[in-house]
Short mmCIF file of C-alpha atoms in Angstrom, two decimals:
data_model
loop_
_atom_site.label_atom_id
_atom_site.label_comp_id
_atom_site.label_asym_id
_atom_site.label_seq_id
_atom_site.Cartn_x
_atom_site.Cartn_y
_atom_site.Cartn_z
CA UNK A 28 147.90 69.65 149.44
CA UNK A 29 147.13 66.40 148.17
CA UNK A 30 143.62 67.59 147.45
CA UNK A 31 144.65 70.61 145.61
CA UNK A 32 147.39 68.34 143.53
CA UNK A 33 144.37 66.30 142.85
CA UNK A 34 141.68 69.03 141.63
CA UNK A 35 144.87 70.35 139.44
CA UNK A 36 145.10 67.17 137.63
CA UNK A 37 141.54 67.22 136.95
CA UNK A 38 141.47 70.47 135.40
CA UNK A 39 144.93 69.92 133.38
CA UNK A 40 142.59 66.68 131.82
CA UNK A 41 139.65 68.49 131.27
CA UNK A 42 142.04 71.26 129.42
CA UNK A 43 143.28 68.25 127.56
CA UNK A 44 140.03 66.56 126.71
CA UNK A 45 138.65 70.26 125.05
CA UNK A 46 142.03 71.13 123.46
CA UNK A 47 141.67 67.18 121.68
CA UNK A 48 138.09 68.07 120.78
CA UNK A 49 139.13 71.51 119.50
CA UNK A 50 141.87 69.84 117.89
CA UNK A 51 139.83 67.26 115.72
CA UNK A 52 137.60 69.92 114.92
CA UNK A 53 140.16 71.81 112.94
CA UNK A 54 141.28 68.78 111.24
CA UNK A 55 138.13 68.05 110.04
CA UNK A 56 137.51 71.55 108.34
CA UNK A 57 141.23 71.40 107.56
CA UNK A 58 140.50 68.51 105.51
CA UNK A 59 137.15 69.75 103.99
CA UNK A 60 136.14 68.63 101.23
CA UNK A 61 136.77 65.36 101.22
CA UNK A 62 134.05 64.27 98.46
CA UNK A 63 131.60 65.90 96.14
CA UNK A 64 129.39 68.75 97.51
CA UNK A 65 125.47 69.69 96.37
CA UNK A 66 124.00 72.41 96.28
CA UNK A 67 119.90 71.89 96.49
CA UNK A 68 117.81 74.56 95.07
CA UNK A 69 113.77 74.65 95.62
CA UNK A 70 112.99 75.18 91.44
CA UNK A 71 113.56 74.07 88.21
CA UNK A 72 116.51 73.43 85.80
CA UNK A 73 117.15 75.65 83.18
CA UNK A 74 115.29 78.61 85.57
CA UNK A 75 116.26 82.24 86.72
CA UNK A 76 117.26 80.72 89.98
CA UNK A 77 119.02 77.46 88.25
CA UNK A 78 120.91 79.49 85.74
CA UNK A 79 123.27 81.74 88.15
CA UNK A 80 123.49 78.74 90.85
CA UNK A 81 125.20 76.20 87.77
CA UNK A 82 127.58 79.48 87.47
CA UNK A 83 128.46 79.71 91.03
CA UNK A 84 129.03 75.73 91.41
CA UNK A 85 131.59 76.05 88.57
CA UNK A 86 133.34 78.66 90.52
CA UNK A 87 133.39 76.89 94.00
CA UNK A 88 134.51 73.81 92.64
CA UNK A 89 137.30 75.50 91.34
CA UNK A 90 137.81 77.20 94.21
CA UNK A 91 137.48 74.14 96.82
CA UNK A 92 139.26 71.30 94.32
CA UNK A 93 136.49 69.37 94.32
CA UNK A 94 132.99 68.64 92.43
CA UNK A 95 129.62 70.73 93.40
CA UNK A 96 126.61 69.52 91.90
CA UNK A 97 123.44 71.20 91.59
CA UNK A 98 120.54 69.29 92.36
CA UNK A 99 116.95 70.80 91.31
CA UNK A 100 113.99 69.95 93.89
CA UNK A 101 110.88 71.89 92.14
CA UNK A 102 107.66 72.17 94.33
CA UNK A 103 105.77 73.50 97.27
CA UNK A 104 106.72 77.27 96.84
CA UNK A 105 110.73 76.60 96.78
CA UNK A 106 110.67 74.95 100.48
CA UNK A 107 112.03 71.97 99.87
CA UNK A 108 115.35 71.78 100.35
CA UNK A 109 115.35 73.30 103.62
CA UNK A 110 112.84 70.79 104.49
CA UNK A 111 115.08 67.71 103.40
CA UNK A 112 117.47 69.15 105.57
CA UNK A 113 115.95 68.49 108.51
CA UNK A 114 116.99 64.69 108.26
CA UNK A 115 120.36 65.29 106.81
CA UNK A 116 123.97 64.91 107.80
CA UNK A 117 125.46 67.85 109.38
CA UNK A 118 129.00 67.52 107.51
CA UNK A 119 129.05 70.85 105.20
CA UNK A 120 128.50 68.49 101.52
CA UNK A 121 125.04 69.61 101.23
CA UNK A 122 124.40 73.23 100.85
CA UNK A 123 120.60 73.96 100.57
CA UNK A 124 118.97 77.36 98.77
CA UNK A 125 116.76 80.05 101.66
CA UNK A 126 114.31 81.36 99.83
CA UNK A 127 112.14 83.92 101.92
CA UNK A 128 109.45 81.30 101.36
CA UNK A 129 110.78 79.46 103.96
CA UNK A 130 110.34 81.80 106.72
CA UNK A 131 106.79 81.51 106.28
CA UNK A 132 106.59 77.80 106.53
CA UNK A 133 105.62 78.04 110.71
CA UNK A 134 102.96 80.28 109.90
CA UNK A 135 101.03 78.42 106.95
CA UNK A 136 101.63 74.92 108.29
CA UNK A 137 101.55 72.95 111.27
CA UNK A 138 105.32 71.86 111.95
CA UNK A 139 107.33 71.71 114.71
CA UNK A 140 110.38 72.95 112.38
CA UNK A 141 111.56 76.52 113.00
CA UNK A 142 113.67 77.65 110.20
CA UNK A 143 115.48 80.51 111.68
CA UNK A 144 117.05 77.99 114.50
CA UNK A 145 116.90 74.90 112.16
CA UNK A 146 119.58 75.50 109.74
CA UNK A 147 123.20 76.96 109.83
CA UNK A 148 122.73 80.27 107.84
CA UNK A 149 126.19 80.68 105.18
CA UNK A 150 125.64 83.53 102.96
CA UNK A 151 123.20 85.51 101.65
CA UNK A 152 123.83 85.87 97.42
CA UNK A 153 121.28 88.20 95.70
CA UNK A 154 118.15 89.51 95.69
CA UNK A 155 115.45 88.04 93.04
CA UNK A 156 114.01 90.96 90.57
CA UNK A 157 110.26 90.33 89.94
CA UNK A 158 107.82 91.48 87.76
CA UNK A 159 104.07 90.97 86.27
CA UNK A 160 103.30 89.88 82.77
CA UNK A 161 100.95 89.56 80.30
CA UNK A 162 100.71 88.06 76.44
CA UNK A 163 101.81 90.63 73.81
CA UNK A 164 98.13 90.61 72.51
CA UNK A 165 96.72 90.67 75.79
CA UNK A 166 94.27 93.94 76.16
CA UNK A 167 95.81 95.33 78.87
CA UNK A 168 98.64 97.65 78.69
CA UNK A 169 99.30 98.10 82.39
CA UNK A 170 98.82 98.06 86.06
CA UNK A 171 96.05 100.55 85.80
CA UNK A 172 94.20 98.14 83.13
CA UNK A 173 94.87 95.05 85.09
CA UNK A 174 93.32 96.48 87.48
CA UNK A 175 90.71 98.25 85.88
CA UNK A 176 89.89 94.80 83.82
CA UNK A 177 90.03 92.67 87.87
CA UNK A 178 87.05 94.88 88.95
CA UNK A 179 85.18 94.71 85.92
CA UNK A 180 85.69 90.71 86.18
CA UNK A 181 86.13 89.16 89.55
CA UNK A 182 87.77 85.87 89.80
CA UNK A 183 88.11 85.70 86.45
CA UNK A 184 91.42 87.47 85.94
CA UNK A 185 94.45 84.58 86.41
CA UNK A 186 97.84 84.87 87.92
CA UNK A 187 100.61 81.89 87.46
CA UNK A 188 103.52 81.86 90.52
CA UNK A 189 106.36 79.10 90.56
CA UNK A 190 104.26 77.95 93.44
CA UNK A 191 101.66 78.37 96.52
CA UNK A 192 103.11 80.49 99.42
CA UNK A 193 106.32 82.37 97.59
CA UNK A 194 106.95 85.72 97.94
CA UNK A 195 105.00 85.86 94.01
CA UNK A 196 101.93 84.36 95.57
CA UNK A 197 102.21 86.45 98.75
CA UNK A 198 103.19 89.84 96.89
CA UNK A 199 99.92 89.29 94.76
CA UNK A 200 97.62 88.84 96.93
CA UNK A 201 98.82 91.74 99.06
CA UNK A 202 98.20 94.23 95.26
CA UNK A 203 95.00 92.35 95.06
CA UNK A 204 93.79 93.23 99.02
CA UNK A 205 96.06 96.63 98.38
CA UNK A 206 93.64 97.25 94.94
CA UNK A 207 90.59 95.76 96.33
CA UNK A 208 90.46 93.15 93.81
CA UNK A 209 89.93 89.43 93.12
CA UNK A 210 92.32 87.12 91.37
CA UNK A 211 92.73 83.54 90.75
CA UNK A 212 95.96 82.00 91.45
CA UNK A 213 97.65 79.29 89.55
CA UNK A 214 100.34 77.57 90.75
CA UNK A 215 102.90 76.18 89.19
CA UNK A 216 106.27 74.17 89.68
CA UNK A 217 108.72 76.85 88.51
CA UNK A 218 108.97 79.28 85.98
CA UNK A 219 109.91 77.30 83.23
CA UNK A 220 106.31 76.08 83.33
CA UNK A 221 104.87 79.58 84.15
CA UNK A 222 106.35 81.19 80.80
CA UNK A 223 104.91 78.33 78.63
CA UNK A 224 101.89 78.57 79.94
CA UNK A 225 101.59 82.14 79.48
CA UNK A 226 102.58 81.91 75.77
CA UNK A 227 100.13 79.37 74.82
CA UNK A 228 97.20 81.42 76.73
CA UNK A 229 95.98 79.28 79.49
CA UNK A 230 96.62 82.03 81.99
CA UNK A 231 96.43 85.33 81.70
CA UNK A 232 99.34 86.54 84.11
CA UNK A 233 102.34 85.40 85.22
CA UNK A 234 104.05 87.09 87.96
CA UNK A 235 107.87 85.74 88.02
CA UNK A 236 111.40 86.56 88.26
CA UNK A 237 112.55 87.35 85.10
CA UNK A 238 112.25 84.45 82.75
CA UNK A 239 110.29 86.39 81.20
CA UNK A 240 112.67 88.83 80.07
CA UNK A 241 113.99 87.41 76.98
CA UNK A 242 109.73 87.09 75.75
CA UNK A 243 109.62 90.48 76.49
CA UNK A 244 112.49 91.31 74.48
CA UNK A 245 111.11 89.51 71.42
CA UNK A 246 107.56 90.85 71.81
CA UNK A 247 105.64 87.70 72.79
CA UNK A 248 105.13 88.85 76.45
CA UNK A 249 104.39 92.63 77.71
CA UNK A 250 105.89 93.47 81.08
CA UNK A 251 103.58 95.57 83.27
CA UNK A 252 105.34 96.69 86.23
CA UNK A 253 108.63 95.51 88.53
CA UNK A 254 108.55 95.32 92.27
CA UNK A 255 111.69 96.91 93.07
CA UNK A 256 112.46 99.96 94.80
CA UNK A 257 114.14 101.68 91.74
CA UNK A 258 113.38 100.61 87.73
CA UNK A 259 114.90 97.65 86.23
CA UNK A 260 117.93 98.39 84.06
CA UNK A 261 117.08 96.50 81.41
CA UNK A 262 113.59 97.59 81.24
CA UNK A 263 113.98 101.43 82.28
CA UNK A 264 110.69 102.00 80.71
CA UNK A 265 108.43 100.03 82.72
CA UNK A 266 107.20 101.71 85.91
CA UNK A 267 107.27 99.84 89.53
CA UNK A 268 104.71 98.79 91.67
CA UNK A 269 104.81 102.13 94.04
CA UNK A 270 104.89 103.93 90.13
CA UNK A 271 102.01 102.66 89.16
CA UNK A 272 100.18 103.59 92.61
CA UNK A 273 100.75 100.33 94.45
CA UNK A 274 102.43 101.01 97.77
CA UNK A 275 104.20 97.28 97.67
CA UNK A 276 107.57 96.58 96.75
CA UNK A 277 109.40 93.29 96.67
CA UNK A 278 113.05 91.97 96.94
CA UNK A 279 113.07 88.74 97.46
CA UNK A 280 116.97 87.70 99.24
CA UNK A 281 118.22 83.76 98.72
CA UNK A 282 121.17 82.53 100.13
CA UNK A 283 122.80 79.04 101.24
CA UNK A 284 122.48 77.11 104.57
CA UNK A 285 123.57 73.87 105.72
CA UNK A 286 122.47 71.20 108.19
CA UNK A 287 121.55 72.48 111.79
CA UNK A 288 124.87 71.75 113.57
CA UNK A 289 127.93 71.46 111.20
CA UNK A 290 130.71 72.76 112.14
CA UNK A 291 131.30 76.33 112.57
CA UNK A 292 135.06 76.15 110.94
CA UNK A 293 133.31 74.37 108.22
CA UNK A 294 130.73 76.62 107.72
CA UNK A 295 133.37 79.64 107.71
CA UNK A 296 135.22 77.85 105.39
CA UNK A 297 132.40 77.45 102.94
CA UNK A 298 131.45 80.94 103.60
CA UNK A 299 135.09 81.94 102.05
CA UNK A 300 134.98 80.37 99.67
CA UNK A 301 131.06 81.30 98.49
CA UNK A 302 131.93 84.89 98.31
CA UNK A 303 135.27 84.08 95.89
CA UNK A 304 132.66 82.35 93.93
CA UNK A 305 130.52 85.08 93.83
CA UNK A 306 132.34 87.65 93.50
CA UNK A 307 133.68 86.77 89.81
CA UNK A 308 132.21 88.36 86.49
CA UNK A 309 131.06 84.96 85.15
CA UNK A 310 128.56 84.93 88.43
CA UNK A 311 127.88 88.60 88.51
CA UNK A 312 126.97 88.58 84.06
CA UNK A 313 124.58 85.57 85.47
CA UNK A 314 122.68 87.59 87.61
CA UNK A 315 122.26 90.22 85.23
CA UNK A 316 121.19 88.50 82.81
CA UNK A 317 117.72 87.96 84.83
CA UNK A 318 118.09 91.59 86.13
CA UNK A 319 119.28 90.16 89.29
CA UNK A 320 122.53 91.77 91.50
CA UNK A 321 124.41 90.39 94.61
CA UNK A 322 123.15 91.41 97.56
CA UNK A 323 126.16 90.14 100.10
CA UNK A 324 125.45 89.05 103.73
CA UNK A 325 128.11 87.44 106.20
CA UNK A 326 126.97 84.29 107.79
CA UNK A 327 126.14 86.22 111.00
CA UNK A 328 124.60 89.10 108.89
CA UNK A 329 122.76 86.51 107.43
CA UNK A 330 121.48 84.47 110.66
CA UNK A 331 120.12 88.15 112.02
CA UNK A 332 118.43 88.20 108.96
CA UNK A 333 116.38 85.49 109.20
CA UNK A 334 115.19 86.43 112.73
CA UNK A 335 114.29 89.76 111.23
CA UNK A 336 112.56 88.12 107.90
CA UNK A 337 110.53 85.88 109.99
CA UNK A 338 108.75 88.13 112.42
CA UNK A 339 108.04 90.16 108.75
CA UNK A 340 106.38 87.59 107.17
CA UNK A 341 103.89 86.58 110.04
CA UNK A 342 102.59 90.13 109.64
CA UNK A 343 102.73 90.34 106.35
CA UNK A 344 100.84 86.92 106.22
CA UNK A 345 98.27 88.48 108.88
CA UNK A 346 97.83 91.32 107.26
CA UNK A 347 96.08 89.53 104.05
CA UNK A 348 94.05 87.03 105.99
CA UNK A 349 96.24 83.98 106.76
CA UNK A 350 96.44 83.01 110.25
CA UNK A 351 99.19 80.91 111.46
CA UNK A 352 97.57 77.30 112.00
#
C-alpha cells in the first residue's frame, strides 16, 4: 500500500511538472510578440521578391500590434538567411525567406546543415513567375533564335541570374543540356543588378523573375519565353518554355521559416496571422504586379514540401552534371 501511495505521488508530480511546462509554454505564445519581428529575405531591396515582402510586413504588423522589419541579405543564390539561422534564437522574432535554392545547399556544398530538418517550416506564400530576356535591339526574337544563335556561337552567348545555384541558374543550364547548347553564366547579386546590366549591354540575357516586366512594357527589353505551366497574364503573347519546344517548366515556391525549435504555439500563431496578411488585396495587387500569385501551404503542408523539394533537386542537380560533394 505504502508503495503504491508512493508511485501515485510520483506520477501526480510528474503530471504536475508537464502541465507547468505546458503551462509556460502557452504563456509565452500568449504573450507573443513582445518586441519587433524581421523578416530576412536572400535578395535585394527594391526587387520582385523585396517589393511584395515590404507589403506583407505592413499587414502583419498590423495584424500582430507590433513592428516587422524587412531586412535584405543579397548573395550566394538567396541562401542566406536560412543559413544565419542556424546560429539564431529560436523565439519566433526572426522569420527567414525558403527559397527552393536552399534545398539544394547539401548537394552543392559540403555542410553538415540539412535544411528540411533545420528550420521550422511556417507557410508557404507564392510561387515566383520567371522568364528570359533580351535587349530590345538584340537580334534575336525568340527561343528558337537564342538557340539557333548558342550553336552558331558556343560560350559566347551570356546569361545573368540573381546568383550561382537558384532555380534561374539551375533552370538554364537544364534548356542549355535540354538544347544541347553552351552558355556562359553571370551571376549576379539580385535582380536589381541583373536588369541594369542588361540595359547597358554587358550581357546578353537575363533570366529573372519579372523585374523585367516594366522594360518590357516600355520596349527597352524583349521577353522571350516564361517558364510556367500556362502563359503569363500580363504577357499572353509570349509563348512558354514547353511552347517553344523546351520540355522544362519552372515555379519556383518561397515561403517563411523560423529557427529550428521555436515553439510550436508560436509558430501556429505566426502561421495565423501570415495568411491574414496574405490574404488582403494590398498583398495579392503586389504579387501581380511581378506576375506572381499566392500559392498557400499550411505549415505541415509546407514541412512535407520540403522533404518532397529536396529529393527533386538532387536529381535534378544529377541530371545536369553536379554531383553532391
Amino acid at each position: 500500500m505504502r508503495k503504491f501511495f508512493s508511485q501515485a505521488l510520483l506520477s501526480f508530480g510528474l503530471l504536475t511538472v508537464a502541465a507547468t511546462q505546458v503551462h509556460a509554454l502557452s504563456k509565452e505564445a500568449e504573450e507573443f510578440p513582445k518586441q519587433p519581428i524581421r523578416i530576412v529575405i536572400g535578395y535585394t531591396a527594391g526587387g520582385s521578391t523585396d517589393m511584395p515582402f515590404r507589403i506583407l510586413a505592413e499587414n502583419l504588423s498590423e495584424i500582430l500590434k507590433t513592428p516587422v522589419i524587412v531586412e535584405n541579405k543579397p548573395g550566394a543564390g538567396g541562401i542566406l538567411p536560412a543559413l544565419q539561422a542556424r546560429n539564431g534564437k529560436a523565439d519566433g522574432y526572426t522569420l527567414i525567406q525558403t527559397p527552393a535554392t536552399i534545398f539544394r545547399l547539401p548537394y552543392i556544398n559540403k555542410t553538415d546543415w540539412d535544411p528540411v530538418t533545420g528550420l521550422d517550416y511556417v507557410i508557404n506564400l507564392a510561387g515566383y513567375s520567371f522568364g528570359l530576356i533580351v535587349p530590345a535591339d538584340s537580334p534575336i526574337k525568340n527561343m528558337q533564335d537564342y538557340i539557333a544563335y548558342a550553336k552558331q556561337n558556343p560560350n559566347t552567348l551570356t546569361y545573368g541570374t540573381p546568383g550561382a545555384m537558384t532555380s534561374l541558374h539551375i533552370t538554364m543550364e537544364q534548356i542549355a543540356r535540354e538544347a544541347g547548347i553552351e552558355l556562359v553564366h553571370v551571376p549576379y547579386k539580385g535582380n536589381a543588378e541583373s536588369m541594369q546590366a542588361a540595359l547597358a549591354g554587358f550581357v546578353m540575357s537575363v533570366a529573372d523573375t519579372p523585374a523585367w516586366a516594366q522594360y518590357v512594357d516600355n520596349g527597352k527589353l524583349r521577353l522571350l519565353s516564361t517558364w510556367g505551366e500556362q502563359r503569363s497574364k500580363r504577357f499572353p503573347e509570349v509563348p512558354t518554355l514547353i511552347e517553344s519546344g523546351i520540355n522544362i517548366k519552372q515555379l519556383s515556391p518561397f515561403g517563411l521559416a523560423v529557427v529550428k525549435g521555436t515553439d510550436s504555439d508560436i509558430v501556429k500563431k505566426l502561421h495565423d496571422a501570415l495568411k491574414l496578411a496574405m490574404e488582403k488585396d494590398n498583398y495579392r495587387e503586389a504579387l501581380e504586379r511581378y506576375d506572381m500569385e499566392p500559392y498557400y501551404m499550411s505549415s505541415s503542408e509546407y514541412s512535407e514540401f520540403a522533404k518532397k523539394m529536396a529529393e527533386q533537386e538532387s536529381a535534378i542537380l544529377e541530371s545536369i552534371g553536379f554531383s553532391k560533394k
